Amino acid sequence: MHEPEPARSFRPRPSRLGAGIPGRIAATAMAGFIAIHALHLAGLPGETEAWLAASALYLLGCLAVALLMRRGYPHDRLGGCNVVTLLRGALVCALLPPLHASGTAGWAVAAVGGTALALDGVDGWLARRSGLASGFGARFDMEVDAALALVLALHALADGVVGAEVLLLGLIRYAFLVAGWLRPWLRAPLPQRFRRKLVCVVQLTVLVALQLPVMPPEAAIWATRAVAVALLWSFATDIRWLARHRG
């Protein structure tokens, strides 16, 4: 996932979390938990154990968000923006149990993935409208996008229409993070660029389209390769910029 790099400007710092925020996170976590199991009852396939594991993973993620907010969230309200991002995380977790039956769950996976993608623009708009934009919220949103890309890439690979190259669309963000641990200069702030957001939207759109059973195999292969090239170009552009401006 390669969006504008608000994550780079995120600097954890001690803060007093608004008194109502933990309770709102808990309420949102419960709503997300219910949504996950509602999708299961609605027909998304998967073993019962897998659905329980997915919901447990989601609740752990909500707990992690609450703990991280204590360190780096600058506002005293949770806001609808973070609620939407938390619920997008529930949709991502709901896509995990059907992985073993991806070939029979294409339309359902596309619908859930498409909903998560559509909500991607909602949380940012809500943050700006409510004055709750922050480096923490932008990083949170970006990590949910990255997780969505990875899960959708795994579904596309399980379908067998495209080859292992589709994993580049889901793993490139994490490869960049690992590279940043090995080369600290890669963690420096990047200037805002519309290019990153555009490539991100195209990336997720293609990954959702790959879930559709009506997608012609040849079109799926070429779309995957085109997005992979765009991602590599975008990352290479930023790495080159970072290399030129490292101290």
Short mmCIF file of C-alpha atoms in Angstrom, two decimals:
data_model
loop_
_atom_site.label_atom_id
_atom_site.label_comp_id
_atom_site.label_asym_id
_atom_site.label_seq_id
_atom_site.Cartn_x
_atom_site.Cartn_y
_atom_site.Cartn_z
CA MET A 1 0.00 0.00 0.00
CA HIS A 2 1.49 3.27 -1.05
CA GLU A 3 -0.48 6.33 -0.04
CA PRO A 4 0.71 9.79 0.93
CA GLU A 5 3.08 9.29 3.84
CA PRO A 6 1.30 10.78 6.87
CA ALA A 7 2.77 7.84 8.74
CA ARG A 8 6.15 9.48 8.47
CA SER A 9 4.95 12.54 10.34
CA PHE A 10 3.38 10.47 13.09
CA ARG A 11 5.44 10.80 16.24
CA PRO A 12 4.09 8.95 19.28
CA ARG A 13 3.99 11.18 22.32
CA PRO A 14 2.41 10.81 25.74
CA SER A 15 -1.09 12.23 25.85
CA ARG A 16 -4.21 12.03 27.94
CA LEU A 17 -6.77 10.10 25.99
CA GLY A 18 -10.23 11.64 26.06
CA ALA A 19 -12.31 10.03 28.79
CA GLY A 20 -14.97 8.79 26.37
CA ILE A 21 -12.65 7.35 23.74
CA PRO A 22 -12.01 3.88 25.26
CA GLY A 23 -15.74 3.34 25.68
CA ARG A 24 -16.44 4.39 22.10
CA ILE A 25 -13.71 2.09 20.84
CA ALA A 26 -15.26 -0.75 22.83
CA ALA A 27 -18.70 0.01 21.39
CA THR A 28 -17.29 0.14 17.86
CA ALA A 29 -15.42 -3.11 18.46
CA MET A 30 -18.66 -4.78 19.46
CA ALA A 31 -20.38 -3.42 16.35
CA GLY A 32 -17.53 -4.72 14.20
CA PHE A 33 -17.68 -8.11 15.94
CA ILE A 34 -21.40 -8.32 15.16
CA ALA A 35 -20.78 -7.24 11.56
CA ILE A 36 -18.19 -9.99 11.08
CA HIS A 37 -20.58 -12.70 12.23
CA ALA A 38 -23.48 -11.14 10.32
CA LEU A 39 -21.45 -11.53 7.14
CA HIS A 40 -20.86 -15.16 8.05
CA LEU A 41 -24.59 -15.72 8.55
CA ALA A 42 -25.26 -13.87 5.28
CA GLY A 43 -23.35 -16.51 3.36
CA LEU A 44 -19.61 -15.85 3.43
CA PRO A 45 -18.03 -19.31 3.68
CA GLY A 46 -15.50 -20.49 6.23
CA GLU A 47 -15.12 -22.85 9.14
CA THR A 48 -16.59 -21.78 12.47
CA GLU A 49 -13.13 -21.83 14.03
CA ALA A 50 -11.85 -19.49 11.32
CA TRP A 51 -14.63 -17.00 11.98
CA LEU A 52 -13.95 -17.09 15.71
CA ALA A 53 -10.25 -16.52 15.04
CA ALA A 54 -11.03 -13.63 12.68
CA SER A 55 -13.28 -11.94 15.25
CA ALA A 56 -10.65 -12.46 17.98
CA LEU A 57 -8.02 -10.91 15.71
CA TYR A 58 -10.31 -7.94 15.14
CA LEU A 59 -10.88 -7.41 18.86
CA LEU A 60 -7.13 -7.59 19.49
CA GLY A 61 -6.65 -5.01 16.75
CA CYS A 62 -9.15 -2.69 18.43
CA LEU A 63 -7.30 -3.11 21.72
CA ALA A 64 -4.02 -2.26 19.99
CA VAL A 65 -5.58 0.87 18.49
CA ALA A 66 -6.80 1.97 21.93
CA LEU A 67 -3.33 1.47 23.44
CA LEU A 68 -1.59 3.29 20.58
CA MET A 69 -4.04 6.17 20.83
CA ARG A 70 -2.89 6.75 24.40
CA ARG A 71 0.57 7.51 23.03
CA GLY A 72 -0.05 9.42 19.85
CA TYR A 73 -3.65 10.56 19.29
CA PRO A 74 -3.83 14.35 19.75
CA HIS A 75 -7.62 14.80 20.06
CA ASP A 76 -10.05 14.23 22.91
CA ARG A 77 -12.78 12.71 20.68
CA LEU A 78 -12.75 9.47 18.72
CA GLY A 79 -14.81 10.91 15.88
CA GLY A 80 -16.71 9.22 13.09
CA CYS A 81 -13.52 9.04 11.05
CA ASN A 82 -11.86 6.55 13.39
CA VAL A 83 -15.11 4.65 13.85
CA VAL A 84 -15.29 4.13 10.08
CA THR A 85 -11.66 2.98 9.97
CA LEU A 86 -12.29 0.51 12.80
CA LEU A 87 -15.29 -0.89 10.94
CA ARG A 88 -13.21 -1.14 7.76
CA GLY A 89 -10.86 -3.28 9.80
CA ALA A 90 -13.78 -5.56 10.63
CA LEU A 91 -14.51 -5.99 6.92
CA VAL A 92 -10.88 -6.94 6.30
CA CYS A 93 -11.02 -9.55 9.07
CA ALA A 94 -14.27 -10.91 7.62
CA LEU A 95 -12.40 -11.68 4.39
CA LEU A 96 -9.99 -14.05 6.14
CA PRO A 97 -12.25 -17.11 6.79
CA PRO A 98 -13.37 -17.46 3.13
CA LEU A 99 -9.76 -17.72 1.90
CA HIS A 100 -9.94 -21.49 1.56
CA ALA A 101 -13.10 -21.17 -0.56
CA SER A 102 -12.08 -18.14 -2.58
CA GLY A 103 -13.16 -19.66 -5.90
CA THR A 104 -16.75 -19.99 -4.68
CA ALA A 105 -16.90 -16.71 -2.79
CA GLY A 106 -15.83 -14.34 -5.54
CA TRP A 107 -18.90 -12.12 -5.67
CA ALA A 108 -19.21 -11.95 -1.89
CA VAL A 109 -15.51 -11.17 -1.44
CA ALA A 110 -15.74 -8.48 -4.11
CA ALA A 111 -18.77 -6.95 -2.38
CA VAL A 112 -17.10 -6.83 1.03
CA GLY A 113 -13.80 -5.63 -0.42
CA GLY A 114 -15.57 -3.02 -2.53
CA THR A 115 -17.41 -1.73 0.54
CA ALA A 116 -14.14 -1.42 2.45
CA LEU A 117 -12.64 0.44 -0.51
CA ALA A 118 -15.63 2.78 -0.81
CA LEU A 119 -15.37 3.64 2.88
CA ASP A 120 -11.71 4.53 2.39
CA GLY A 121 -12.65 8.00 1.24
CA VAL A 122 -15.28 8.45 3.95
CA ASP A 123 -12.99 8.34 6.98
CA GLY A 124 -10.60 10.94 5.55
CA TRP A 125 -13.49 13.24 4.62
CA LEU A 126 -14.97 12.89 8.11
CA ALA A 127 -11.61 13.63 9.71
CA ARG A 128 -11.19 16.86 7.73
CA ARG A 129 -14.81 17.92 8.23
CA SER A 130 -14.71 17.37 11.99
CA GLY A 131 -11.25 18.83 12.52
CA LEU A 132 -9.94 15.49 13.78
CA ALA A 133 -7.31 14.88 11.12
CA SER A 134 -4.06 13.59 12.61
CA GLY A 135 -0.92 11.68 11.74
CA PHE A 136 -2.21 8.82 13.87
CA GLY A 137 -5.51 8.61 12.00
CA ALA A 138 -3.79 8.77 8.61
CA ARG A 139 -1.38 5.98 9.61
CA PHE A 140 -4.27 3.90 10.95
CA ASP A 141 -6.16 4.30 7.70
CA MET A 142 -3.09 3.41 5.65
CA GLU A 143 -2.44 0.21 7.61
CA VAL A 144 -6.04 -0.92 7.13
CA ASP A 145 -5.62 -0.29 3.39
CA ALA A 146 -2.42 -2.34 3.41
CA ALA A 147 -4.14 -5.23 5.19
CA LEU A 148 -7.05 -5.08 2.74
CA ALA A 149 -4.65 -5.22 -0.21
CA LEU A 150 -2.84 -8.23 1.22
CA VAL A 151 -6.02 -10.22 1.94
CA LEU A 152 -7.48 -9.46 -1.49
CA ALA A 153 -4.19 -10.46 -3.12
CA LEU A 154 -4.30 -13.78 -1.26
CA HIS A 155 -7.87 -14.34 -2.50
CA ALA A 156 -6.82 -13.60 -6.07
CA LEU A 157 -3.91 -16.03 -5.77
CA ALA A 158 -6.16 -18.73 -4.29
CA ASP A 159 -8.51 -18.36 -7.27
CA GLY A 160 -5.65 -19.34 -9.55
CA VAL A 161 -6.52 -16.87 -12.31
CA VAL A 162 -3.35 -14.87 -11.71
CA GLY A 163 0.06 -16.04 -10.58
CA ALA A 164 2.22 -15.24 -7.60
CA GLU A 165 2.97 -11.79 -9.03
CA VAL A 166 -0.31 -10.66 -7.50
CA LEU A 167 1.34 -10.94 -4.08
CA LEU A 168 3.45 -7.92 -5.01
CA LEU A 169 0.24 -5.87 -4.78
CA GLY A 170 -0.27 -7.04 -1.21
CA LEU A 171 3.26 -7.29 0.12
CA ILE A 172 5.07 -4.26 -1.31
CA ARG A 173 3.99 -1.98 1.54
CA TYR A 174 5.35 -4.44 4.11
CA ALA A 175 8.57 -4.89 2.15
CA PHE A 176 9.03 -1.12 2.29
CA LEU A 177 8.51 -1.15 6.07
CA VAL A 178 11.11 -3.89 6.49
CA ALA A 179 13.52 -1.93 4.30
CA GLY A 180 12.96 1.07 6.58
CA TRP A 181 14.02 -0.97 9.60
CA LEU A 182 17.22 -1.96 7.79
CA ARG A 183 17.87 1.48 6.30
CA PRO A 184 16.61 4.21 8.67
CA TRP A 185 16.85 6.91 5.99
CA LEU A 186 13.89 5.24 4.27
CA ARG A 187 11.74 6.25 7.25
CA ALA A 188 12.24 9.97 6.64
CA PRO A 189 9.15 12.11 5.87
CA LEU A 190 8.07 12.26 2.25
CA PRO A 191 6.40 15.23 0.57
CA GLN A 192 2.72 14.84 -0.19
CA ARG A 193 2.07 13.55 -3.69
CA PHE A 194 -1.28 12.89 -5.39
CA ARG A 195 0.47 10.14 -7.32
CA ARG A 196 0.55 7.88 -4.26
CA LYS A 197 -3.15 8.21 -3.56
CA LEU A 198 -4.01 7.57 -7.21
CA VAL A 199 -1.85 4.45 -7.37
CA CYS A 200 -3.36 3.24 -4.09
CA VAL A 201 -6.93 3.60 -5.37
CA VAL A 202 -6.07 1.85 -8.65
CA GLN A 203 -4.31 -0.92 -6.74
CA LEU A 204 -7.30 -1.66 -4.51
CA THR A 205 -9.79 -1.27 -7.36
CA VAL A 206 -7.96 -3.86 -9.45
CA LEU A 207 -7.69 -6.22 -6.46
CA VAL A 208 -11.45 -6.00 -5.94
CA ALA A 209 -12.06 -6.55 -9.66
CA LEU A 210 -9.88 -9.67 -9.58
CA GLN A 211 -12.42 -11.28 -7.26
CA LEU A 212 -15.19 -11.07 -9.87
CA PRO A 213 -15.86 -14.42 -11.60
CA VAL A 214 -16.67 -12.56 -14.84
CA MET A 215 -13.18 -11.05 -15.03
CA PRO A 216 -11.52 -12.53 -18.15
CA PRO A 217 -8.29 -14.35 -17.19
CA GLU A 218 -6.20 -12.46 -19.72
CA ALA A 219 -7.53 -9.11 -18.53
CA ALA A 220 -6.86 -10.13 -14.92
CA ILE A 221 -3.25 -11.01 -15.72
CA TRP A 222 -2.53 -7.80 -17.61
CA ALA A 223 -4.29 -5.62 -15.00
CA THR A 224 -2.23 -7.24 -12.25
CA ARG A 225 1.02 -6.66 -14.14
CA ALA A 226 0.13 -3.06 -14.95
CA VAL A 227 -0.61 -2.24 -11.31
CA ALA A 228 2.56 -4.02 -10.20
CA VAL A 229 4.59 -1.83 -12.57
CA ALA A 230 2.82 1.31 -11.30
CA LEU A 231 3.53 0.36 -7.69
CA LEU A 232 7.18 -0.37 -8.37
CA TRP A 233 7.52 2.95 -10.20
CA SER A 234 5.85 4.86 -7.37
CA PHE A 235 7.98 3.25 -4.67
CA ALA A 236 11.14 3.67 -6.75
CA THR A 237 10.34 7.36 -7.23
CA ASP A 238 10.04 7.90 -3.49
CA ILE A 239 13.10 5.83 -2.65
CA ARG A 240 15.10 7.91 -5.10
CA TRP A 241 13.80 11.10 -3.48
CA LEU A 242 14.70 9.81 -0.02
CA ALA A 243 18.17 8.79 -1.20
CA ARG A 244 18.81 12.27 -2.60
CA HIS A 245 17.68 14.01 0.59
CA ARG A 246 19.10 11.78 3.28
CA GLY A 247 21.30 13.52 5.81
#
